Amino acid sequence: MTIRLLYIEDDLEIGRYVTEDLTRRGYSVEWLLSGNKAFEHVPQADLVVLDVMLPGLDGFTVGQRLKKEAPHVPILMLSARSSVEDKLQGLGFADDYLVKPFHPDELAARLEVLKRRYSIDAMQPVRCGHLVIVPEQQSVVDSRTGGEIQLTAKQLQILLYFIRNLNLILTKEQIYEAVWGEPYMDGDKTVNVHIRYLREKIELDPSHPTIIETVRGIGYRVRR
Amino acid sequence: MNTATRRRESFPKRLRRSLMSQYLLLVLSAILLIPFSFPLVGLMIGLPNWWADQADKDNPYHDGARLERIWHEEAAKLGGAAPETIDSELRRLHTVYSKAGMFWVDGSGNTRLQLPEQQLLPRHWNADYTVQFMKEAANGTIFTIVAFIGTSRQEGFLVFQMDRERMISLRAGANHSDGAIVSAVMLLVLALYLLMSLLFFNRIRTRLVRLQSAMTSPAAGGIPNPVAVDRTDEIGQLELAFNSMIEQLEAGRLREAEEEQLRRNLIAKLSHDLRTPLTTIRGHAFSLVQENLSEKGVQSLRLIDRKVEYVGQLIDNLLSYTLLSSGKYPYEPKSIDVVRMARIQFAGWYPAFEQADFVIDLDLPESAVYWHVDPRWLERVLDNYLQNVLRHARSGRYIAFHIVTDGGGQIRIADRGPGMAGQSEDKGAGIGLSIASLMLEDMQLRSEVRSSEAGTIILIRPDDSI
């Protein structure tokens, strides 16, 4: 499936370059020079990359209106302003935020995160070590045997949360609040216990885990 | 322009409006009131006196001198008269002055007719008694007139006796209160003057207090509201001056806000104009890497990429510093769990340190530490310090990130780099640390930096825990 990406950028050089780069990475990019027509195009888009467009300055207005028209479409802001001012104004509606000059790899990585978070790319099974995780079917398959690994609902939710945040280190507070949907209480061991049981089911050697890594002092991470 | 119109006012006009002339007028009227009050006092004293005089006129015993004159005349007329004539004359006089006692003594010293009869009088007057009687008459409480009958002193004498009480004038009684009236009027005048002065100064005081409270209670913008000017005296002019000062302050603040807006726009535009070409450079450098390049070429492009990233951060720091030092960096403190925040924050940096082959020494407590700060600010501070370690202490390959809970909590970041005085690949990055210390100061946190050739230790803790 091709991801349709709406890209709004007034600088021709950057616009041409980013369009080229993202097209090469497999996106179907629609590049607009201004935000005026953006509302007509947003219904056909899966993702929006929006430049703040100084000195026109209406990038925020465009973004807010886009978010109102299509709340399910994630917006990544590209900014050339001082970061804190932008963060205050921009992150209110934007889902992510990247300051120029950004590295093309970084933009691609951020878009990947947004895709996973909004389950845009949910069809794609994720391969992780000896596991193949198919989010759409809520199933985890051992690729060596082809057999499905039976997980409890909470275990599956935890694993899928890791998959949505691949390569990121997650603290147990973040995991608890994302999976249980309640504020984390100081000293709660629930997450540790669940991860120990999860590891016993998915790790080849639960005493030396390779799928769910422990980052001592911070939390856990699943890398691809 | 207000000052100019005030200056053009004529002198008498200004004089009339002056508080000083108002007060002088008050003093002057008090002084003038004293002479004007004299006729009043005179009237107050004169009226009862006049009334008393009128009453005296009806009192026949009042005027002793007159009585004496009449008595002598009557006695003179009786010269050579028969004793019967004298008796009848005496009886007639007694009908006129019935309240007085009368008698007469003949030439040979015998007491004759007495009206009324007195027991004390002797039948015959010898020389000793006569002298004694005369002496008593002059000093006693009885008013006595002795008049010889006729012109010779051989025919005897007429005596008129009356209680001195009868002679006392009503006016004499009134005279006692004259002094009290004068004092009372003077006191009244003084009291009136004091009251007027009090009212005068109280009015001034009220207005000054009103002005003072207007000056010391600033409105929403931090500048006091102008006051209503209803008089044009000295205080009125003070109020006008105060109002025009406020006007100037307001104008100044507006101008400052405009300048601030201009500066912000300039900064934003500058930032945009610098970052846009950098983005293009970075993107094109990246596409070059994908071409078939020599190892040296790839190295060069990596260096370009690193420098572009660095310049980008430098721009951000520069602009942040400008905003921060002019106090325009939004600050919204709240109570946050620093341990939780720092853990998430460091999680973001972890891969970068991992990639640079750092030994990562983490020690974050299980229990929370609460600080009252703006989380964005603290994030920025930690970012700047961690960025600094990654950039300048790479050679040490070591980062320690600890939080201790004692003493209100403390964050400790340590590296084994060449120290702040040492040589580093990218010089001139001090601005990132300047921002960090400015921000910490504003958040009432204290940072302590211990730097040597063996590395750098940065301690961050609340200022009041020292």
XYZ file of C-alpha atoms in Angstrom:
690
model
C 0.000 0.000 0.000
C 1.324 3.419 -0.931
C 1.117 6.106 1.695
C -0.331 9.347 0.342
C 1.502 12.300 1.770
C 0.421 15.927 1.499
C 3.437 18.215 1.632
C 3.085 21.986 1.944
C 6.295 23.938 1.402
C 6.914 27.345 -0.172
C 10.667 26.986 -0.688
C 11.205 25.505 -4.135
C 14.615 23.985 -3.500
C 13.642 22.236 -0.302
C 10.274 21.259 -1.718
C 11.775 19.670 -4.790
C 14.407 17.860 -2.802
C 12.096 16.513 -0.058
C 9.475 15.427 -2.611
C 12.164 13.516 -4.493
C 13.556 11.929 -1.338
C 10.184 10.872 0.077
C 9.055 9.523 -3.300
C 12.163 7.384 -3.379
C 11.251 6.101 0.093
C 7.930 4.894 -1.274
C 5.540 7.698 -0.491
C 3.111 9.180 -2.968
C 3.829 12.865 -2.410
C 1.522 15.723 -3.292
C 3.468 18.950 -2.955
C 1.641 22.288 -2.599
C 3.341 25.683 -2.595
C 0.787 27.257 -0.295
C -1.853 26.247 2.207
C -4.761 27.720 0.239
C -5.666 24.483 -1.547
C -4.641 22.180 1.274
C -8.218 21.668 2.502
C -9.252 20.210 -0.831
C -6.398 17.732 -0.765
C -6.408 16.644 2.848
C -9.282 14.114 2.466
C -7.093 12.112 0.092
C -4.014 12.196 2.314
C -2.747 9.758 4.953
C -0.107 12.107 6.330
C 0.607 15.836 6.213
C 4.028 17.476 6.301
C 3.506 21.191 6.832
C 6.088 23.914 6.649
C 5.530 26.861 9.009
C 6.132 29.040 5.934
C 7.653 32.135 7.314
C 7.396 35.002 6.582
C 3.846 34.193 5.496
C 3.345 32.823 9.017
C 0.053 31.154 8.264
C 1.363 27.625 8.643
C -0.209 27.418 12.080
C -3.578 28.600 10.807
C -3.426 26.102 7.960
C -2.445 23.335 10.343
C -5.220 24.107 12.801
C -7.800 24.127 10.039
C -6.446 20.902 8.561
C -6.653 19.246 11.964
C -10.247 20.389 12.292
C -11.174 19.090 8.813
C -9.379 15.783 9.180
C -8.533 14.974 12.808
C -7.366 11.464 11.979
C -4.613 12.642 9.625
C -1.330 13.182 11.487
C 0.533 16.429 10.854
C 4.279 16.860 11.062
C 5.435 20.456 11.238
C 8.652 21.621 9.643
C 9.842 24.792 11.234
C 12.563 27.304 10.597
C 11.870 29.387 13.642
C 13.332 29.334 17.102
C 12.288 26.023 18.547
C 10.595 27.046 21.774
C 8.251 29.597 20.215
C 7.232 27.041 17.644
C 6.767 24.325 20.195
C 4.353 26.489 22.102
C 2.302 27.438 19.092
C 2.785 24.442 16.884
C 2.512 21.372 19.036
C -0.985 22.293 20.129
C -2.328 20.676 17.006
C 0.709 19.134 15.309
C 1.572 15.521 16.069
C 5.280 15.984 15.613
C 7.729 18.653 14.961
C 11.049 18.941 13.160
C 13.342 21.938 13.076
C 15.257 22.848 9.939
C 17.872 21.947 8.890
C 16.664 18.383 9.367
C 18.364 15.267 8.079
C 16.262 13.430 5.457
C 16.686 10.200 7.440
C 15.286 11.890 10.506
C 12.216 13.093 8.614
C 11.680 9.564 7.303
C 12.065 8.118 10.810
C 9.562 10.560 12.270
C 7.084 9.744 9.529
C 7.496 6.043 10.319
C 6.639 6.723 13.967
C 3.555 8.710 12.959
C 2.441 5.955 10.622
C 2.672 3.366 13.352
C 1.043 5.587 15.939
C -1.902 6.276 13.658
C -1.935 2.658 12.472
C -1.678 3.891 8.889
C 0.712 1.109 8.033
C -1.000 -1.468 10.197
C -1.285 -3.989 7.396
C 2.450 -4.476 7.371
C 3.603 -7.337 9.593
C 6.659 -6.406 11.653
C 9.601 -8.762 11.795
C 11.475 -8.742 15.041
C 14.109 -11.397 15.699
C 12.449 -14.769 15.327
C 8.998 -13.183 15.683
C 6.592 -11.893 13.082
C 4.001 -9.593 14.584
C 0.833 -9.024 12.580
C -0.955 -6.086 14.242
C -3.983 -6.378 11.989
C -4.711 -9.890 13.199
C -3.402 -9.221 16.685
C -1.195 -12.227 16.324
C 2.436 -13.103 17.065
C 4.000 -15.877 15.009
C 7.248 -17.767 15.641
C 8.881 -17.647 12.195
C 10.948 -20.795 12.836
C 7.928 -23.007 13.394
C 5.163 -20.916 11.880
C 3.156 -21.495 15.053
C 1.245 -18.733 16.773
C 2.301 -17.670 20.261
C -0.647 -17.304 22.619
C -0.510 -14.054 24.619
C -2.895 -12.547 27.157
C -4.649 -9.324 26.161
C -2.344 -7.180 28.312
C 0.776 -8.932 27.030
C -0.307 -8.347 23.459
C -1.098 -4.698 24.181
C 2.332 -4.199 25.674
C 4.031 -5.820 22.703
C 2.015 -3.776 20.220
C 2.857 -0.616 22.126
C 6.529 -1.478 21.683
C 5.941 -2.117 17.985
C 4.260 1.267 17.579
C 7.276 2.837 19.216
C 9.990 0.730 17.613
C 13.545 1.620 18.549
C 12.397 4.010 21.265
C 13.195 3.461 24.918
C 9.956 3.390 26.897
C 9.790 3.981 30.635
C 7.530 1.774 32.749
C 5.403 4.856 33.499
C 4.809 5.359 29.776
C 4.007 1.683 29.241
C 1.630 1.544 32.194
C -0.237 4.677 31.223
C -0.507 3.627 27.548
C -1.679 0.068 28.231
C -3.729 0.451 31.416
C -4.892 3.975 30.663
C -4.452 5.150 34.251
C -1.860 7.362 35.917
C 1.152 5.426 37.109
C 1.573 5.086 40.878
C 5.014 5.375 42.411
C 6.714 2.003 42.925
C 4.136 -0.035 41.004
C 5.669 -3.338 39.802
C 2.821 -4.351 37.467
C 4.732 -3.520 34.266
C 7.836 -5.429 35.368
C 5.750 -8.482 36.230
C 3.868 -8.443 32.917
C 7.075 -8.031 30.953
C 8.640 -10.982 32.808
C 5.707 -13.223 31.765
C 5.746 -11.786 28.236
C 9.444 -12.573 27.940
C 8.884 -16.145 29.066
C 6.564 -16.563 26.088
C 8.441 -14.730 23.328
C 12.164 -14.775 24.202
C 14.362 -17.635 23.113
C 16.209 -17.387 26.429
C 14.093 -15.407 28.937
C 17.106 -14.890 31.222
C 19.000 -13.196 28.348
C 16.240 -11.340 26.506
C 16.928 -10.117 22.990
C 13.488 -8.993 21.794
C 12.533 -6.759 24.739
C 15.750 -5.175 25.870
C 16.126 -3.768 29.360
C 17.749 -0.350 29.384
C 18.983 -0.221 32.933
C 17.730 2.777 34.856
C 15.303 3.894 32.140
C 13.010 1.221 30.805
C 12.600 -1.185 27.916
C 13.119 -1.116 24.171
C 12.235 -3.239 21.149
C 14.560 -2.735 18.226
C 14.338 -3.903 14.673
C 1.016 70.665 25.867
C -0.723 70.867 29.205
C 2.288 72.499 30.759
C 2.391 75.122 28.049
C -1.226 76.191 28.569
C -0.708 76.291 32.282
C 2.290 78.531 31.842
C 0.413 80.954 29.662
C -2.190 81.633 32.355
C -2.109 85.155 33.721
C -0.482 85.798 37.051
C -3.648 86.911 38.935
C -5.494 83.883 37.618
C -2.784 81.600 38.859
C -2.715 83.482 42.137
C -6.413 83.022 42.586
C -6.087 79.277 42.041
C -3.105 78.914 44.277
C -3.506 76.990 47.503
C -1.134 79.434 49.114
C -3.358 82.402 48.340
C -6.363 80.450 49.538
C -4.676 79.849 52.820
C -3.462 83.433 53.056
C -7.062 84.502 52.510
C -8.111 82.318 55.371
C -5.486 83.786 57.709
C -6.331 87.307 56.561
C -10.034 86.831 57.182
C -9.250 85.508 60.632
C -7.187 88.626 61.355
C -9.907 90.909 59.985
C -12.556 89.094 61.955
C -11.027 90.335 65.221
C -11.581 94.100 64.591
C -14.937 93.351 63.000
C -15.927 91.442 66.063
C -15.382 94.484 68.337
C -18.587 96.281 67.310
C -20.343 93.024 67.877
C -18.833 92.726 71.321
C -19.727 96.388 71.955
C -23.273 95.704 70.980
C -23.447 92.643 73.156
C -22.142 94.590 76.114
C -24.014 97.847 75.305
C -27.451 96.347 75.064
C -27.734 95.065 78.621
C -26.164 98.289 79.897
C -28.657 100.431 78.095
C -31.421 98.307 79.518
C -29.926 98.661 83.007
C -29.677 102.429 82.584
C -33.304 102.557 81.672
C -34.162 100.676 84.829
C -31.996 102.971 86.957
C -33.917 105.993 85.739
C -37.018 104.723 87.548
C -35.123 104.309 90.814
C -35.207 107.641 92.774
C -32.690 106.351 95.327
C -30.166 105.495 92.722
C -28.301 108.796 92.400
C -26.693 109.662 95.744
C -25.310 113.003 94.531
C -28.698 114.106 93.377
C -30.313 113.093 96.660
C -27.668 115.043 98.534
C -28.241 118.163 96.396
C -32.028 117.950 96.863
C -31.628 117.377 100.592
C -29.376 120.415 101.016
C -31.730 122.574 98.942
C -34.707 121.489 101.027
C -32.830 122.116 104.240
C -31.684 125.578 103.042
C -35.236 126.515 102.168
C -36.335 125.789 105.742
C -34.089 128.500 107.215
C -35.990 130.417 109.869
C -39.069 128.211 109.559
C -41.188 127.177 112.539
C -40.690 123.626 113.853
C -44.217 122.730 112.643
C -43.362 123.858 109.161
C -40.232 121.764 109.287
C -42.249 118.755 110.517
C -44.790 119.070 107.729
C -42.061 119.588 105.125
C -40.297 116.469 106.397
C -43.544 114.509 106.187
C -44.012 115.689 102.596
C -40.473 114.616 101.682
C -41.062 111.269 103.314
C -44.016 110.665 101.057
C -41.646 111.126 98.090
C -38.801 108.998 99.526
C -40.834 106.618 101.613
C -38.070 103.969 101.730
C -35.627 106.340 103.415
C -35.480 107.255 107.085
C -35.644 110.952 108.036
C -35.404 113.059 111.192
C -34.337 116.473 112.266
C -32.489 117.978 115.228
C -33.179 121.545 116.354
C -30.668 124.261 117.146
C -30.497 123.334 120.815
C -29.616 119.672 119.976
C -33.005 117.999 120.664
C -34.178 115.240 118.361
C -37.501 116.287 116.808
C -39.651 114.458 114.259
C -38.448 110.976 113.274
C -39.896 109.189 110.259
C -40.082 106.449 111.171
C -39.361 106.453 114.903
C -35.875 105.168 115.752
C -35.105 103.742 119.184
C -31.396 104.239 118.974
C -31.428 107.969 118.559
C -30.851 110.022 121.759
C -33.316 112.642 122.866
C -30.581 115.222 123.081
C -27.477 115.451 120.878
C -24.255 116.412 122.681
C -21.009 117.138 120.861
C -19.573 113.605 121.396
C -22.533 111.805 119.978
C -22.742 114.169 117.038
C -19.101 113.483 116.103
C -19.666 109.729 116.510
C -22.818 109.856 114.374
C -21.047 111.758 111.596
C -18.166 109.294 111.638
C -20.505 106.317 111.392
C -22.543 108.015 108.661
C -19.435 108.436 106.467
C -18.295 104.771 106.716
C -21.409 102.801 107.554
C -23.679 100.716 105.434
C -26.354 103.375 105.836
C -26.224 106.163 103.329
C -26.595 109.302 105.381
C -27.031 112.958 104.374
C -26.798 115.639 107.017
C -27.889 119.121 105.927
C -28.009 122.254 108.150
C -31.312 124.046 108.171
C -31.071 127.568 106.692
C -27.818 129.281 106.112
C -26.650 129.673 109.733
C -25.573 126.634 111.701
C -27.759 127.496 114.672
C -31.074 126.168 113.477
C -30.318 122.501 113.671
C -30.034 119.890 110.850
C -32.020 117.509 108.678
C -30.875 113.887 108.366
C -31.671 111.525 105.490
C -30.850 107.845 105.977
C -31.121 105.022 103.485
C -29.760 101.546 102.981
C -26.881 101.751 100.488
C -28.284 98.631 98.727
C -30.984 100.809 97.234
C -28.398 102.884 95.448
C -26.671 99.907 93.667
C -27.085 100.285 89.950
C -28.327 97.396 87.847
C -25.547 98.260 85.463
C -22.915 97.395 88.022
C -24.291 93.850 88.020
C -24.038 93.679 84.234
C -20.450 94.900 84.270
C -19.304 91.629 85.812
C -20.200 89.679 82.597
C -18.538 92.087 80.133
C -15.137 90.333 80.340
C -16.694 86.895 79.852
C -18.478 88.080 76.718
C -15.252 89.424 75.233
C -13.446 86.160 76.012
C -16.269 84.078 74.589
C -16.329 86.029 71.341
C -12.553 85.775 71.019
C -12.707 82.038 71.674
C -15.480 81.728 69.120
C -13.402 83.552 66.526
C -10.401 81.353 67.322
C -12.477 78.188 67.135
C -13.949 79.292 63.827
C -10.463 79.932 62.477
C -9.219 76.564 63.696
C -12.213 74.818 62.174
C -11.692 76.536 58.823
C -7.996 75.652 58.877
C -8.799 72.084 59.749
C -11.309 71.818 56.907
C -8.845 73.448 54.523
C -6.011 71.090 55.386
C -8.263 68.088 55.569
C -9.398 68.770 52.022
C -5.774 68.998 50.875
C -4.925 65.863 52.793
C -7.839 63.922 51.290
C -6.765 64.861 47.798
C -3.129 64.014 48.470
C -4.089 60.643 49.923
C -6.265 59.962 46.883
C -3.366 60.844 44.602
C -1.002 58.689 46.607
C -3.316 55.694 46.456
C -3.726 56.221 42.703
C 0.068 56.230 42.349
C 0.630 53.102 44.392
C -2.113 50.905 42.957
C -1.010 49.955 39.467
C -3.603 48.791 36.964
C -3.390 45.596 34.932
C -0.438 46.782 32.853
C 1.662 47.685 35.888
C 1.107 51.394 35.250
C -1.334 53.278 37.509
C -4.558 54.669 36.088
C -4.779 58.420 35.516
C -6.651 60.428 38.153
C -9.584 62.804 37.565
C -8.505 66.439 37.862
C -11.295 68.699 39.186
C -9.272 71.711 40.397
C -6.389 73.618 38.949
C -4.484 74.522 42.107
C -1.077 73.122 43.009
C -2.441 69.647 43.726
C -4.481 69.779 40.537
C -1.278 70.563 38.664
C 0.460 67.733 40.444
C -2.341 65.439 39.297
C -2.010 66.738 35.766
C 1.730 66.120 35.878
C 1.093 62.634 37.200
C -1.390 61.967 34.397
C 1.018 63.164 31.755
C 3.723 60.988 33.278
C 1.396 58.006 32.978
C 0.690 58.961 29.403
C 4.403 58.927 28.695
C 4.806 55.587 30.428
C 1.962 54.123 28.420
C 3.440 55.473 25.215
C 6.826 54.092 26.238
C 5.369 50.700 26.937
C 3.540 50.666 23.637
C 6.699 51.662 21.830
C 8.609 48.985 23.689
C 6.002 46.380 22.791
C 6.204 47.456 19.162
C 9.978 47.254 19.213
C 9.767 43.863 20.875
C 7.386 42.663 18.177
C 9.705 44.020 15.507
C 12.644 42.290 17.103
C 10.784 39.018 17.377
C 9.778 39.242 13.759
C 13.337 40.042 12.801
C 14.623 37.095 14.794
C 12.030 34.792 13.261
C 12.817 36.030 9.774
C 16.538 35.766 10.354
C 16.108 32.260 11.674
C 14.036 31.309 8.669
C 16.445 32.857 6.201
C 19.421 31.090 7.740
C 17.805 27.706 8.194
C 16.252 27.432 4.738
C 19.549 27.321 2.814
C 21.040 25.037 5.472
C 18.208 22.585 4.893
C 18.921 22.592 1.172
C 22.642 22.068 1.784
C 21.949 19.182 4.123
C 19.527 17.530 1.783
C 21.870 17.775 -1.154
C 24.824 16.556 0.869
C 22.713 13.560 1.795
C 21.825 12.812 -1.803
C 25.515 12.998 -2.698
C 26.279 10.203 -0.209
C 24.098 7.929 -2.293
C 26.234 8.608 -5.375
C 29.250 6.453 -6.028
C 31.792 8.305 -3.934
C 35.265 7.562 -2.649
C 35.652 6.906 1.067
C 37.205 10.375 1.390
C 34.215 11.947 -0.338
C 31.823 10.182 2.027
C 33.898 11.408 4.988
C 33.701 14.990 3.685
C 29.943 14.785 3.286
C 29.586 13.417 6.817
C 31.592 16.387 8.067
C 29.384 18.774 6.094
C 26.309 17.146 7.608
C 27.689 17.430 11.114
C 28.574 21.071 10.626
C 25.165 21.891 9.205
C 23.544 20.279 12.213
C 25.857 22.229 14.481
C 25.155 25.564 12.786
C 21.444 24.819 13.044
C 21.733 24.308 16.781
C 23.893 27.373 17.092
C 21.216 29.469 15.415
C 18.615 28.057 17.730
C 20.734 28.759 20.790
C 21.517 32.260 19.598
C 17.872 33.083 19.094
C 16.845 31.416 22.318
C 19.509 33.370 24.148
C 18.243 36.627 22.677
C 14.690 35.832 23.737
C 15.770 34.582 27.121
C 17.982 37.531 27.992
C 15.223 39.956 27.075
C 12.831 38.022 29.317
C 10.591 37.034 26.386
C 10.966 33.316 26.751
C 7.627 32.012 28.016
C 7.927 30.545 31.504
C 5.077 28.485 32.968
C 6.234 26.691 36.086
C 4.341 23.813 37.634
C 5.083 21.009 40.031
C 6.699 18.134 38.122
C 8.305 14.831 38.995
C 11.866 15.470 37.933
C 12.838 11.802 38.039
C 10.116 10.812 35.609
C 10.794 13.769 33.327
C 14.567 13.176 33.327
C 14.100 9.452 32.650
C 12.045 10.141 29.523
C 14.425 12.905 28.540
C 17.477 10.706 28.882
C 15.723 7.892 27.019
C 15.762 10.197 24.002
C 19.498 10.728 24.307
C 20.353 7.126 25.098
C 20.695 5.910 21.482
C 22.981 8.817 20.626
C 25.348 7.999 23.511
C 25.092 4.310 22.694
C 26.043 5.005 19.104
C 29.047 7.068 20.203
C 30.230 4.086 22.310
C 29.743 5.804 25.639
C 29.688 3.924 28.897
C 26.334 4.958 30.303
C 26.164 5.179 34.081
C 22.543 5.715 35.093
C 21.195 6.007 38.598
C 17.615 7.231 38.829
C 15.637 6.658 42.029
C 12.333 4.797 42.172
C 10.653 7.541 44.205
C 9.563 10.864 42.807
C 11.272 14.225 43.319
C 9.052 17.255 42.798
C 10.361 20.595 41.611
C 8.309 23.679 40.741
C 9.675 24.484 37.282
C 8.633 24.799 33.652
C 9.232 21.284 32.236
C 10.102 22.717 28.806
C 12.805 24.800 30.392
C 14.285 21.942 32.372
C 14.193 19.767 29.238
C 16.037 22.465 27.379
C 18.652 22.744 30.128
C 19.224 18.980 30.197
C 19.337 18.913 26.387
C 21.996 21.588 26.365
C 24.157 19.829 28.959
C 23.782 16.402 27.335
C 24.418 17.882 23.907
C 27.540 19.440 25.350
C 28.767 16.105 26.703
C 28.123 14.376 23.395
C 29.904 17.062 21.458
C 32.814 18.035 23.664
C 33.428 15.043 25.929
C 33.294 12.343 23.274
C 36.915 11.392 23.991
C 36.004 10.291 27.549
C 33.377 7.800 26.268
C 31.585 8.093 29.592
C 28.403 9.721 30.771
C 26.923 9.555 34.247
C 23.353 10.708 34.783
C 22.270 10.493 38.421
C 19.453 11.870 40.496
C 19.603 11.785 44.295
C 16.495 12.406 46.369
C 18.103 14.002 49.461
C 18.075 17.739 50.052
C 15.218 18.501 47.710
C 16.775 16.413 44.942
C 19.829 16.847 42.786
C 20.668 16.039 39.173
C 24.254 15.094 38.474
C 25.714 14.865 34.990
C 29.355 13.781 34.725
C 31.692 13.064 31.843
C 35.378 12.178 31.404
C 36.070 14.622 28.618
C 38.903 17.142 28.471
C 37.045 19.607 30.686
C 35.577 22.945 29.774
C 38.996 24.570 29.433
C 40.244 21.774 27.213
C 40.347 21.675 23.448
C 37.313 20.413 21.636
C 36.384 19.839 18.078
C 33.681 22.508 18.067
C 34.670 25.665 19.861
C 32.330 28.480 20.665
C 29.515 26.338 21.962
C 29.486 28.198 25.270
C 26.185 29.805 24.393
C 24.358 26.542 25.056
C 25.729 26.506 28.592
C 24.979 30.214 29.040
C 21.370 29.494 28.146
C 21.308 26.611 30.600
C 22.627 28.717 33.469
C 20.328 31.653 32.652
C 17.364 29.294 32.652
C 18.394 27.571 35.861
C 18.735 30.924 37.564
C 15.249 31.936 36.468
C 13.867 28.622 37.707
C 15.519 29.194 41.096
C 17.756 26.226 40.564
C 21.443 26.291 41.179
C 24.037 24.700 38.992
C 27.529 23.916 40.053
C 30.121 23.026 37.434
C 33.325 21.282 38.456
C 35.610 20.953 35.499
C 39.119 19.586 35.258
C 41.236 17.741 32.687
C 39.749 14.538 34.055
C 36.231 15.572 33.172
C 33.301 17.745 34.128
C 30.630 17.328 36.791
C 27.446 19.388 36.642
C 25.160 19.510 39.671
C 21.656 20.961 39.474
C 19.585 21.463 42.611
C 16.982 23.818 44.039
C 18.471 27.054 45.268
C 16.855 26.874 48.694
C 18.283 23.464 49.542
C 21.784 24.879 50.023
